[in-house]
């Protein structure tokens, strides 16, 4: 039982209890096996059991203490923090090619103190350097996984080199495609609009102006006032039903001529600009409305082409003239659309584009950043190099400062904010569930690289004093050995030799112990539990010396 407890990594109390039980049972079995007759066997077993329990407890205590002492000197601490699985931590780190020390794998405060002491002596420098290089390489490795088949960007700002140009190209493409398709369909004389719908254009526009709280004063907004009069006169020329004519329809081209006349005669400039832009937007809304209500008569193919043209035109207007309200309702994409428009129109450096879109903190991006991400993905395309660059740039902003990887605690803070904090919405747009889980795992590895808060020695005084204290202790031991040899009858030279030998031995053992602790810390991050054979050996060795109380005489039992 004690051996099983040791192999399972149980504490000293469980091991001692197991040793007590093992010793008692073994001694009782030994006494029963060496007796003669049933009564004698029972008496021997009953007498030997408590003595065996004492031997078991003592043997397990000696073995546990000796093992702890040896481990402390030559292996470090085998302590594991509560709730920590060192093997799982090492496995996660190995997926990114990052080595862990024992303190990092176990989150053990005692082992952390041992490794801090070794670092103060420069014994962990090669491991720490290798780990830093591995972290830097792992950042690049994750970036490559995010990039996939797209090019890997050299820095976070380079993602925004080509985005304004790509957006301008998309804008021009939408404008040309929508105008060409719409023009071809509008010129079709068989595309007709309900006459009642056409007559409602002036009232529809005035309703939109009232909803947007845009007032047209004939004295101060003469251009807008004349534009409304132009619309009233133009619509007023439409024939009215009468006689045998029960309904009148208008060619869509006739309505488009109204739009063209407004653009030509009433450009949105000066104090009339807001009202004139609102009038133009209201006509766009009216056109969308008649299509949605099925008030346009044409063949199915022509109607589909018109709807596609209107859809592209609406997307184009969203890129160039985003509106806070669309169709009388608030436009939730307005802020994102305005950002897209501004990076197309303003002369910004790549760094300024990134900061304008998302802000300066990857852990806490600007408000509505997830909508901005959606808008960019829609315009750029999810498979475009530009969108891939944005995805990579967020990863680099979270993990790299310039060309070097950030400190692990900074990476943890950034990734926690991006994945679980204020940046969660953006992360869901940028990355797939598998990619977000990979980043969480990377954050856990970075968290393990940071020492447990309880194990941080801010002053590091003890670690700095330890080499000096070891030196003094070695000197004292050398002096005592030399003095003891002289007092014991050795000559002066022999005494000095004994002292020198003692000092050299102490220094050698110290070097061996330090090297062994470094090896255990860096090559065996998961502590190996003891086999428990030491306690069993000590218990078994004491069994032949159990006293024989048959006939009241103390004898040695037969082996």
Coordinates of C-alpha atoms in Angstrom, one line a residue:
X1 CA 0.0 0.0 0.0
X2 CA 2.8 2.4 0.8
X3 CA 4.5 1.7 -2.5
X4 CA 1.2 2.3 -4.4
X5 CA 0.7 5.5 -2.5
X6 CA 4.3 6.6 -3.4
X7 CA 3.8 5.7 -7.1
X8 CA 0.5 7.6 -7.2
X9 CA 2.2 10.7 -5.8
X10 CA 0.3 10.8 -2.5
X11 CA 1.4 12.9 0.4
X12 CA 3.6 11.8 3.4
X13 CA 0.6 11.1 5.7
X14 CA -0.9 8.6 3.3
X15 CA 2.5 7.0 2.7
X16 CA 3.1 6.7 6.4
X17 CA -0.2 5.1 7.0
X18 CA 0.4 2.7 4.2
X19 CA 3.8 1.8 5.6
X20 CA 2.2 1.2 9.0
X21 CA -0.4 -1.1 7.5
X22 CA 2.2 -2.9 5.4
X23 CA 4.5 -3.4 8.3
X24 CA 1.8 -4.7 10.6
X25 CA 0.4 -7.1 8.0
X26 CA 3.9 -8.3 7.0
X27 CA 5.0 -8.9 10.7
X28 CA 1.8 -10.7 11.5
X29 CA 2.1 -12.9 8.5
X30 CA 5.7 -13.6 9.4
X31 CA 4.8 -14.6 13.0
X32 CA 1.9 -16.7 11.9
X33 CA 4.1 -18.5 9.3
X34 CA 6.9 -19.3 11.8
X35 CA 4.7 -20.6 14.6
X36 CA 3.9 -24.2 15.6
X37 CA 0.3 -25.0 16.0
X38 CA -2.7 -22.8 15.7
X39 CA -2.5 -21.2 19.1
X40 CA 1.2 -20.4 18.7
X41 CA 0.7 -18.9 15.3
X42 CA -2.0 -16.6 16.6
X43 CA 0.1 -15.6 19.5
X44 CA 3.1 -14.8 17.3
X45 CA 1.0 -12.9 14.8
X46 CA -0.7 -10.8 17.6
X47 CA 2.6 -10.0 19.2
X48 CA 4.5 -9.2 16.0
X49 CA 1.8 -7.0 14.4
X50 CA 2.3 -3.8 16.5
X51 CA 6.1 -4.2 16.3
X52 CA 5.8 -4.5 12.6
X53 CA 3.6 -1.4 12.4
X54 CA 6.3 0.5 14.3
X55 CA 8.9 -0.8 11.9
X56 CA 6.8 0.0 8.9
X57 CA 6.1 3.5 10.1
X58 CA 9.8 4.1 10.9
X59 CA 11.0 2.5 7.6
X60 CA 8.5 4.6 5.5
X61 CA 9.4 7.7 7.4
X62 CA 13.2 7.2 6.9
X63 CA 12.7 6.4 3.2
X64 CA 10.4 9.3 2.6
X65 CA 12.7 11.7 4.4
X66 CA 15.8 10.4 2.7
X67 CA 14.0 10.6 -0.7
X68 CA 12.9 14.2 0.0
X69 CA 16.4 15.2 1.1
X70 CA 18.0 13.6 -2.0
X71 CA 15.4 15.0 -4.3
X72 CA 15.8 18.5 -2.8
X73 CA 19.5 18.4 -3.2
X74 CA 19.9 16.7 -6.5
X75 CA 16.5 16.8 -8.2
X76 CA 14.6 19.9 -7.0
X77 CA 11.0 19.9 -5.8
X78 CA 8.5 17.3 -6.9
X79 CA 5.6 19.4 -5.7
X80 CA 2.6 20.0 -8.1
X81 CA 0.2 22.9 -7.6
X82 CA -3.4 22.0 -6.8
X83 CA -5.5 21.3 -9.9
X84 CA -2.5 21.3 -12.3
X85 CA -1.7 18.5 -14.7
X86 CA 2.0 18.8 -15.6
X87 CA 1.8 16.3 -18.4
X88 CA -1.0 18.2 -20.1
X89 CA 0.9 21.5 -19.8
X90 CA 4.0 19.9 -21.4
X91 CA 1.8 18.4 -24.2
X92 CA 0.3 21.8 -25.0
X93 CA 3.7 23.5 -25.1
X94 CA 5.1 20.8 -27.3
X95 CA 2.4 21.5 -29.9
X96 CA 4.0 24.9 -30.3
X97 CA 7.6 23.7 -30.0
X98 CA 8.2 25.4 -26.6
X99 CA 10.1 23.7 -23.8
X100 CA 8.9 24.0 -20.2
X101 CA 10.8 23.9 -17.0
X102 CA 9.6 21.9 -14.1
X103 CA 8.3 25.0 -12.3
X104 CA 6.4 26.1 -15.4
X105 CA 4.9 22.7 -15.9
X106 CA 3.9 22.1 -12.3
X107 CA 3.2 25.7 -11.2
X108 CA 5.1 24.8 -8.0
X109 CA 6.2 27.6 -5.8
X110 CA 9.0 25.7 -4.1
X111 CA 10.4 24.6 -7.5
X112 CA 10.0 28.1 -8.8
X113 CA 12.2 29.4 -6.0
X114 CA 14.8 26.7 -6.8
X115 CA 14.8 27.7 -10.5
X116 CA 15.0 31.4 -9.6
X117 CA 18.1 30.6 -7.5
X118 CA 19.6 28.7 -10.4
X119 CA 18.9 31.6 -12.7
X120 CA 20.6 34.0 -10.3
X121 CA 23.7 31.8 -10.6
X122 CA 23.5 31.8 -14.5
X123 CA 22.8 28.0 -14.5
X124 CA 19.5 28.4 -16.5
X125 CA 20.7 30.9 -19.1
X126 CA 21.0 28.5 -22.0
X127 CA 17.5 27.0 -21.3
X128 CA 15.9 30.5 -21.0
X129 CA 17.5 31.6 -24.2
X130 CA 16.3 28.5 -26.1
X131 CA 12.8 29.0 -24.7
X132 CA 12.7 32.7 -25.8
X133 CA 13.8 31.7 -29.3
X134 CA 11.1 28.9 -29.3
X135 CA 8.4 31.5 -28.3
X136 CA 9.4 33.8 -31.1
X137 CA 9.4 30.9 -33.6
X138 CA 6.0 29.7 -32.3
X139 CA 4.5 33.2 -32.9
X140 CA 5.6 32.9 -36.5
X141 CA 4.3 29.3 -36.7
X142 CA 0.8 30.3 -35.6
X143 CA 0.9 33.2 -38.0
X144 CA 1.6 30.8 -40.9
X145 CA -1.3 28.6 -39.8
X146 CA -3.6 31.7 -39.9
X147 CA -2.3 32.8 -43.3
X148 CA -2.8 29.3 -44.8
X149 CA -2.2 29.6 -48.5
X150 CA -2.0 33.4 -48.5
X151 CA 1.3 35.3 -48.2
X152 CA 2.7 35.8 -44.7
X153 CA 3.0 39.6 -43.9
X154 CA 6.3 40.8 -42.4
X155 CA 4.7 43.1 -39.8
X156 CA 1.3 44.2 -38.4
X157 CA 1.2 47.5 -40.3
X158 CA 2.0 46.0 -43.7
X159 CA -1.5 44.4 -43.7
X160 CA -2.9 47.8 -44.5
X161 CA -0.6 48.8 -47.4
X162 CA -3.0 47.7 -50.1
X163 CA -6.4 47.8 -48.4
X164 CA -7.4 51.4 -49.3
X165 CA -6.5 50.7 -53.0
X166 CA -8.4 47.4 -52.9
X167 CA -11.5 49.1 -51.5
X168 CA -11.3 51.9 -54.1
X169 CA -11.1 49.2 -56.8
X170 CA -14.2 47.5 -55.3
X171 CA -16.0 50.8 -55.2
X172 CA -15.3 51.6 -58.8
X173 CA -16.2 48.1 -59.9
X174 CA -19.6 48.3 -58.1
X175 CA -20.4 51.6 -59.6
X176 CA -19.6 50.6 -63.1
X177 CA -21.4 47.2 -62.9
X178 CA -24.5 48.7 -61.3
X179 CA -24.7 51.6 -63.8
X180 CA -24.1 49.4 -66.8
X181 CA -26.7 46.8 -65.8
X182 CA -29.2 49.4 -64.6
X183 CA -28.8 51.6 -67.8
X184 CA -29.4 48.6 -70.0
X185 CA -32.6 47.6 -68.2
X186 CA -33.9 51.2 -67.8
X187 CA -33.7 51.8 -71.5
X188 CA -36.0 48.9 -72.1
X189 CA -39.4 50.6 -72.9
X190 CA -41.3 47.6 -71.5
X191 CA -40.1 48.3 -67.9
X192 CA -43.1 50.1 -66.4
X193 CA -43.8 51.5 -62.9
X194 CA -47.2 51.8 -61.3
X195 CA -48.6 55.3 -62.0
X196 CA -49.9 55.7 -58.4
X197 CA -46.4 54.9 -57.1
X198 CA -44.9 57.5 -59.4
X199 CA -47.4 60.1 -58.3
X200 CA -46.5 59.4 -54.7
X201 CA -42.8 60.5 -55.2
X202 CA -43.2 64.1 -53.9
X203 CA -45.1 63.0 -50.8
X204 CA -42.6 60.2 -50.2
X205 CA -39.7 62.6 -50.4
X206 CA -41.4 65.0 -48.0
X207 CA -42.1 62.2 -45.6
X208 CA -38.4 61.2 -45.6
X209 CA -37.3 64.8 -45.0
X210 CA -39.7 65.1 -42.0
X211 CA -38.5 61.8 -40.6
X212 CA -34.9 63.0 -40.8
X213 CA -35.9 66.4 -39.3
X214 CA -34.6 68.2 -42.4
X215 CA -36.4 71.5 -42.8
X216 CA -36.4 73.4 -46.1
X217 CA -36.9 77.1 -45.6
X218 CA -37.6 78.9 -49.0
X219 CA -35.6 81.9 -47.8
X220 CA -32.5 80.1 -46.6
X221 CA -32.6 76.9 -48.7
X222 CA -33.6 78.3 -52.1
X223 CA -31.8 75.5 -54.0
X224 CA -33.6 72.7 -52.2
X225 CA -36.9 74.6 -52.4
X226 CA -36.5 74.9 -56.2
X227 CA -35.6 71.2 -56.4
X228 CA -38.9 70.2 -54.7
X229 CA -40.8 72.5 -57.0
X230 CA -39.0 70.9 -60.0
X231 CA -40.1 67.4 -58.7
X232 CA -43.7 68.6 -58.2
X233 CA -43.8 70.0 -61.8
X234 CA -42.2 67.0 -63.3
X235 CA -44.6 64.5 -61.7
X236 CA -47.5 66.8 -62.4
X237 CA -47.0 66.3 -66.1
X238 CA -47.9 62.6 -65.8
X239 CA -51.2 61.8 -67.6
X240 CA -54.2 61.1 -65.4
X241 CA -56.6 58.2 -65.9
X242 CA -59.9 59.2 -67.5
X243 CA -62.6 57.7 -69.8
X244 CA -61.7 54.2 -70.8
X245 CA -58.2 54.5 -69.2
X246 CA -58.4 53.2 -65.7
X247 CA -54.7 53.2 -64.8
X248 CA -51.5 54.8 -66.0
X249 CA -48.0 53.4 -65.9
X250 CA -44.7 55.3 -66.4
X251 CA -41.6 54.0 -68.0
X252 CA -38.8 53.6 -65.5
X253 CA -36.6 55.7 -67.9
X254 CA -39.0 58.6 -67.2
X255 CA -38.4 58.3 -63.5
X256 CA -34.6 58.1 -64.1
X257 CA -34.8 61.3 -66.2
X258 CA -36.1 63.0 -63.0
X259 CA -33.1 61.8 -61.1
X260 CA -30.7 62.9 -63.8
X261 CA -32.4 66.3 -63.9
X262 CA -32.0 66.8 -60.2
X263 CA -28.3 65.9 -60.4
X264 CA -27.7 68.3 -63.2
X265 CA -29.7 71.3 -62.1
X266 CA -29.3 71.0 -58.3
X267 CA -25.8 69.9 -57.2
X268 CA -25.5 69.4 -53.4
X269 CA -23.3 72.4 -52.5
X270 CA -23.5 75.2 -49.9
X271 CA -26.2 75.3 -47.2
X272 CA -28.6 73.4 -49.4
X273 CA -26.3 70.3 -49.6
X274 CA -27.8 68.4 -46.7
X275 CA -31.3 68.8 -48.0
X276 CA -30.4 68.0 -51.6
X277 CA -28.5 64.9 -50.6
X278 CA -31.5 63.8 -48.5
X279 CA -33.8 64.3 -51.5
X280 CA -31.5 62.2 -53.7
X281 CA -31.4 59.5 -51.0
X282 CA -35.2 59.6 -50.7
X283 CA -35.6 58.9 -54.5
X284 CA -33.2 55.9 -54.0
X285 CA -35.4 54.7 -51.2
X286 CA -38.5 55.1 -53.3
X287 CA -36.9 53.0 -56.1
X288 CA -36.0 50.3 -53.7
X289 CA -39.5 50.4 -52.2
X290 CA -41.3 49.9 -55.6
X291 CA -39.1 47.0 -56.4
X292 CA -39.7 45.4 -53.0
X293 CA -43.5 45.9 -53.3
X294 CA -43.6 44.4 -56.8
X295 CA -44.8 47.7 -58.5
X296 CA -42.4 47.3 -61.5
X297 CA -43.7 45.4 -64.4
X298 CA -41.2 43.6 -66.6
X299 CA -40.1 40.1 -67.6
X300 CA -38.5 37.9 -64.9
X301 CA -35.1 38.2 -66.4
X302 CA -35.2 42.0 -66.6
X303 CA -36.5 42.3 -63.1
X304 CA -33.7 40.1 -61.7
X305 CA -31.2 42.1 -63.6
X306 CA -32.7 45.3 -62.2
X307 CA -32.6 44.0 -58.6
X308 CA -29.0 42.9 -59.0
X309 CA -28.1 46.4 -60.3
X310 CA -30.0 48.1 -57.5
X311 CA -28.2 45.8 -54.9
X312 CA -24.8 46.7 -56.3
X313 CA -25.8 50.4 -56.4
X314 CA -26.9 50.2 -52.7
X315 CA -23.5 48.6 -51.8
X316 CA -21.7 51.3 -53.7
X317 CA -23.7 54.1 -52.0
X318 CA -22.9 52.4 -48.6
X319 CA -19.2 52.7 -49.4
X320 CA -19.3 56.3 -50.6
X321 CA -22.2 57.9 -48.9
X322 CA -23.2 55.9 -45.8
X323 CA -26.4 57.1 -44.1
X324 CA -27.2 57.0 -40.4
X325 CA -30.8 56.0 -41.3
X326 CA -32.0 53.8 -44.2
X327 CA -35.6 53.5 -45.0
X328 CA -36.5 55.4 -41.9
X329 CA -34.6 53.0 -39.6
X330 CA -31.3 53.4 -37.9
X331 CA -28.4 51.9 -39.9
X332 CA -26.4 49.7 -37.6
X333 CA -23.6 49.5 -40.1
X334 CA -23.3 53.3 -40.4
X335 CA -20.1 53.7 -38.2
X336 CA -18.4 50.8 -40.0
X337 CA -19.3 52.1 -43.4
X338 CA -18.1 55.6 -42.5
X339 CA -14.7 54.1 -41.5
X340 CA -14.4 52.2 -44.8
X341 CA -15.3 55.4 -46.7
X342 CA -12.7 57.5 -44.8
X343 CA -9.8 55.1 -45.3
X344 CA -10.6 55.3 -49.0
X345 CA -10.8 59.0 -49.1
X346 CA -8.1 60.1 -46.6
X347 CA -4.4 59.9 -47.2
X348 CA -3.4 57.7 -44.2
X349 CA -0.2 55.6 -43.7
X350 CA -0.6 51.9 -43.1
X351 CA -0.1 52.4 -39.3
X352 CA -2.7 55.1 -39.3
X353 CA -5.2 52.9 -41.2
X354 CA -4.9 50.1 -38.6
X355 CA -5.2 52.5 -35.6
X356 CA -8.2 54.3 -37.3
X357 CA -10.1 51.1 -37.9
X358 CA -9.4 49.3 -34.6
X359 CA -7.7 51.6 -32.1
X360 CA -4.4 51.1 -30.4
X361 CA -5.3 48.1 -28.1
X362 CA -5.9 44.7 -29.6
X363 CA -7.4 43.6 -26.2
X364 CA -9.9 46.4 -26.3
X365 CA -10.7 47.5 -29.9
X366 CA -12.9 50.5 -30.8
X367 CA -16.6 50.3 -30.4
X368 CA -18.4 48.5 -33.3
X369 CA -15.1 47.0 -34.5
X370 CA -16.8 43.7 -35.2
X371 CA -19.1 45.5 -37.6
X372 CA -16.1 47.1 -39.2
X373 CA -14.5 43.7 -39.6
X374 CA -17.8 42.3 -41.2
X375 CA -17.9 45.3 -43.6
X376 CA -14.2 44.8 -44.6
X377 CA -14.7 41.0 -45.1
X378 CA -17.7 41.6 -47.3
X379 CA -15.9 44.1 -49.5
X380 CA -12.5 42.5 -49.6
X381 CA -13.6 38.9 -49.7
X382 CA -12.9 36.2 -47.1
X383 CA -10.3 34.6 -49.4
X384 CA -8.5 37.7 -50.4
X385 CA -4.8 38.5 -49.4
X386 CA -6.0 41.7 -47.8
X387 CA -8.4 40.0 -45.4
X388 CA -5.8 37.4 -44.6
X389 CA -3.4 40.3 -43.8
X390 CA -5.9 41.8 -41.4
X391 CA -6.3 38.4 -39.6
X392 CA -2.5 38.1 -39.3
X393 CA -2.1 41.7 -38.1
X394 CA -4.4 41.1 -35.1
X395 CA -2.3 38.0 -34.1
X396 CA 0.9 40.0 -34.5
X397 CA -0.5 42.9 -32.5
X398 CA -1.3 40.5 -29.7
X399 CA 2.0 38.7 -29.6
X400 CA 4.8 40.8 -31.1
X401 CA 6.4 44.2 -30.3
X402 CA 8.3 45.1 -33.4
X403 CA 10.4 42.1 -34.5
X404 CA 10.5 40.5 -31.1
X405 CA 7.9 38.5 -29.2
X406 CA 6.3 40.2 -26.2
X407 CA 6.8 39.0 -22.7
X408 CA 4.5 36.0 -21.9
X409 CA 2.3 37.9 -19.4
X410 CA 1.7 40.6 -22.1
X411 CA 0.7 38.0 -24.6
X412 CA -1.7 36.4 -22.1
X413 CA -3.3 39.8 -21.3
X414 CA -3.8 40.6 -25.0
X415 CA -5.1 37.2 -26.0
X416 CA -7.5 37.1 -23.1
X417 CA -8.9 40.5 -24.0
X418 CA -9.2 39.6 -27.7
X419 CA -10.8 36.1 -27.2
X420 CA -12.8 36.6 -24.0
X421 CA -12.9 40.4 -23.3
X422 CA -13.8 43.5 -25.3
X423 CA -12.3 42.0 -28.5
X424 CA -14.5 38.9 -28.5
X425 CA -16.8 40.1 -31.2
X426 CA -13.9 41.0 -33.6
X427 CA -12.3 37.6 -32.9
X428 CA -15.5 35.8 -33.9
X429 CA -15.4 37.6 -37.2
X430 CA -11.7 37.2 -37.8
X431 CA -11.1 33.6 -36.7
X432 CA -12.7 30.2 -36.9
X433 CA -13.6 28.2 -33.8
X434 CA -10.5 26.0 -34.3
X435 CA -8.3 29.0 -34.7
X436 CA -9.7 30.6 -31.5
X437 CA -9.1 27.4 -29.6
X438 CA -5.5 27.2 -30.8
X439 CA -5.0 30.8 -29.5
X440 CA -6.5 29.9 -26.2
X441 CA -4.1 27.0 -25.9
X442 CA -1.2 29.3 -26.8
X443 CA -2.4 31.7 -24.1
X444 CA -2.3 28.8 -21.6
X445 CA 1.2 28.0 -22.5
X446 CA 2.3 31.7 -22.2
X447 CA 0.5 31.7 -18.8
X448 CA 2.6 28.8 -17.7
X449 CA 5.8 30.6 -18.7
X450 CA 5.0 33.3 -16.2
X451 CA 5.9 32.3 -12.6
X452 CA 3.1 31.8 -10.1
X453 CA 2.4 35.0 -8.4
X454 CA 3.0 33.4 -5.0
X455 CA 6.5 32.4 -6.2
X456 CA 7.6 35.8 -7.3
X457 CA 10.5 37.1 -5.2
X458 CA 10.5 40.7 -5.9
X459 CA 13.7 41.6 -4.1
X460 CA 15.6 38.4 -5.1
X461 CA 17.9 39.1 -2.1
X462 CA 18.1 35.5 -0.9
X463 CA 19.1 34.3 -4.4
X464 CA 21.8 36.9 -4.7
X465 CA 23.2 36.0 -1.3
X466 CA 23.2 32.3 -1.7
X467 CA 26.4 32.0 -3.7
X468 CA 28.2 34.1 -1.1
X469 CA 26.8 32.0 1.7
X470 CA 27.8 28.8 0.0
X471 CA 31.3 30.2 -0.4
X472 CA 31.5 31.1 3.3
X473 CA 30.1 27.7 4.3
X474 CA 32.7 25.9 2.2
X475 CA 35.5 28.0 3.8
X476 CA 34.2 27.3 7.3
X477 CA 34.0 23.6 6.5
X478 CA 37.5 23.6 5.1
X479 CA 38.8 25.4 8.2
X480 CA 37.0 23.0 10.6
X481 CA 38.3 19.9 8.7
X482 CA 41.9 21.3 8.8
X483 CA 41.6 22.3 12.5
X484 CA 40.0 18.9 13.4
X485 CA 42.8 17.0 11.7
X486 CA 45.5 19.0 13.5
X487 CA 43.7 18.4 16.8
X488 CA 43.4 14.7 16.0
X489 CA 47.2 14.4 15.7
X490 CA 47.9 15.1 12.0
X491 CA 50.8 17.3 11.1
X492 CA 50.4 20.8 9.7
X493 CA 50.7 19.7 6.1
X494 CA 48.4 16.7 6.5
X495 CA 45.8 19.0 8.2
X496 CA 46.0 21.5 5.4
X497 CA 45.6 18.7 2.8
X498 CA 42.6 17.4 4.7
X499 CA 41.1 20.8 4.7
X500 CA 41.8 21.3 1.0
X501 CA 40.3 17.9 0.2
X502 CA 37.2 18.7 2.2
X503 CA 36.7 22.0 0.5
X504 CA 37.2 20.5 -2.9
X505 CA 34.8 17.8 -2.1
X506 CA 32.2 20.3 -0.9
X507 CA 32.6 22.4 -4.0
X508 CA 32.4 19.4 -6.2
X509 CA 29.2 18.1 -4.5
X510 CA 27.7 21.6 -4.8
X511 CA 28.5 21.7 -8.5
X512 CA 27.1 18.2 -9.1
X513 CA 23.9 19.1 -7.1
X514 CA 23.5 22.3 -9.1
X515 CA 24.0 20.5 -12.4
X516 CA 21.6 17.8 -11.4
X517 CA 18.9 20.3 -10.4
X518 CA 19.3 22.1 -13.7
X519 CA 19.0 18.8 -15.6
X520 CA 15.9 17.9 -13.6
X521 CA 14.3 21.3 -14.1
X522 CA 14.9 21.4 -17.9
X523 CA 14.8 17.8 -19.0
X524 CA 12.3 16.3 -16.6
X525 CA 9.5 18.9 -16.4
X526 CA 7.0 16.3 -15.2
X527 CA 8.2 14.9 -11.7
X528 CA 8.6 11.2 -11.5
X529 CA 7.0 9.7 -8.5
X530 CA 9.1 7.4 -6.2
X531 CA 8.8 3.6 -6.5
X532 CA 8.3 3.1 -2.8
X533 CA 10.9 0.3 -2.7
X534 CA 13.0 2.0 -0.1
X535 CA 10.4 1.8 2.6
X536 CA 9.6 -1.8 1.7
X537 CA 13.3 -2.7 2.0
X538 CA 13.6 -1.1 5.4
X539 CA 10.5 -2.8 6.6
X540 CA 11.5 -6.2 5.3
X541 CA 15.0 -6.0 6.8
X542 CA 13.6 -5.7 10.3
X543 CA 11.4 -8.7 10.2
X544 CA 14.0 -11.4 11.2
X545 CA 14.8 -9.5 14.3
X546 CA 11.3 -9.6 15.8
X547 CA 11.4 -11.2 19.3
X548 CA 9.9 -14.6 20.1
X549 CA 7.7 -14.5 23.2
X550 CA 6.9 -18.2 23.3
X551 CA 7.5 -19.4 26.9
X552 CA 8.4 -15.9 27.8
X553 CA 11.9 -16.0 26.2
X554 CA 13.3 -13.5 23.8
X555 CA 14.6 -15.5 20.9
X556 CA 15.2 -14.8 17.2
X557 CA 12.6 -16.2 15.0
X558 CA 13.7 -18.6 12.4
X559 CA 14.0 -16.9 9.1

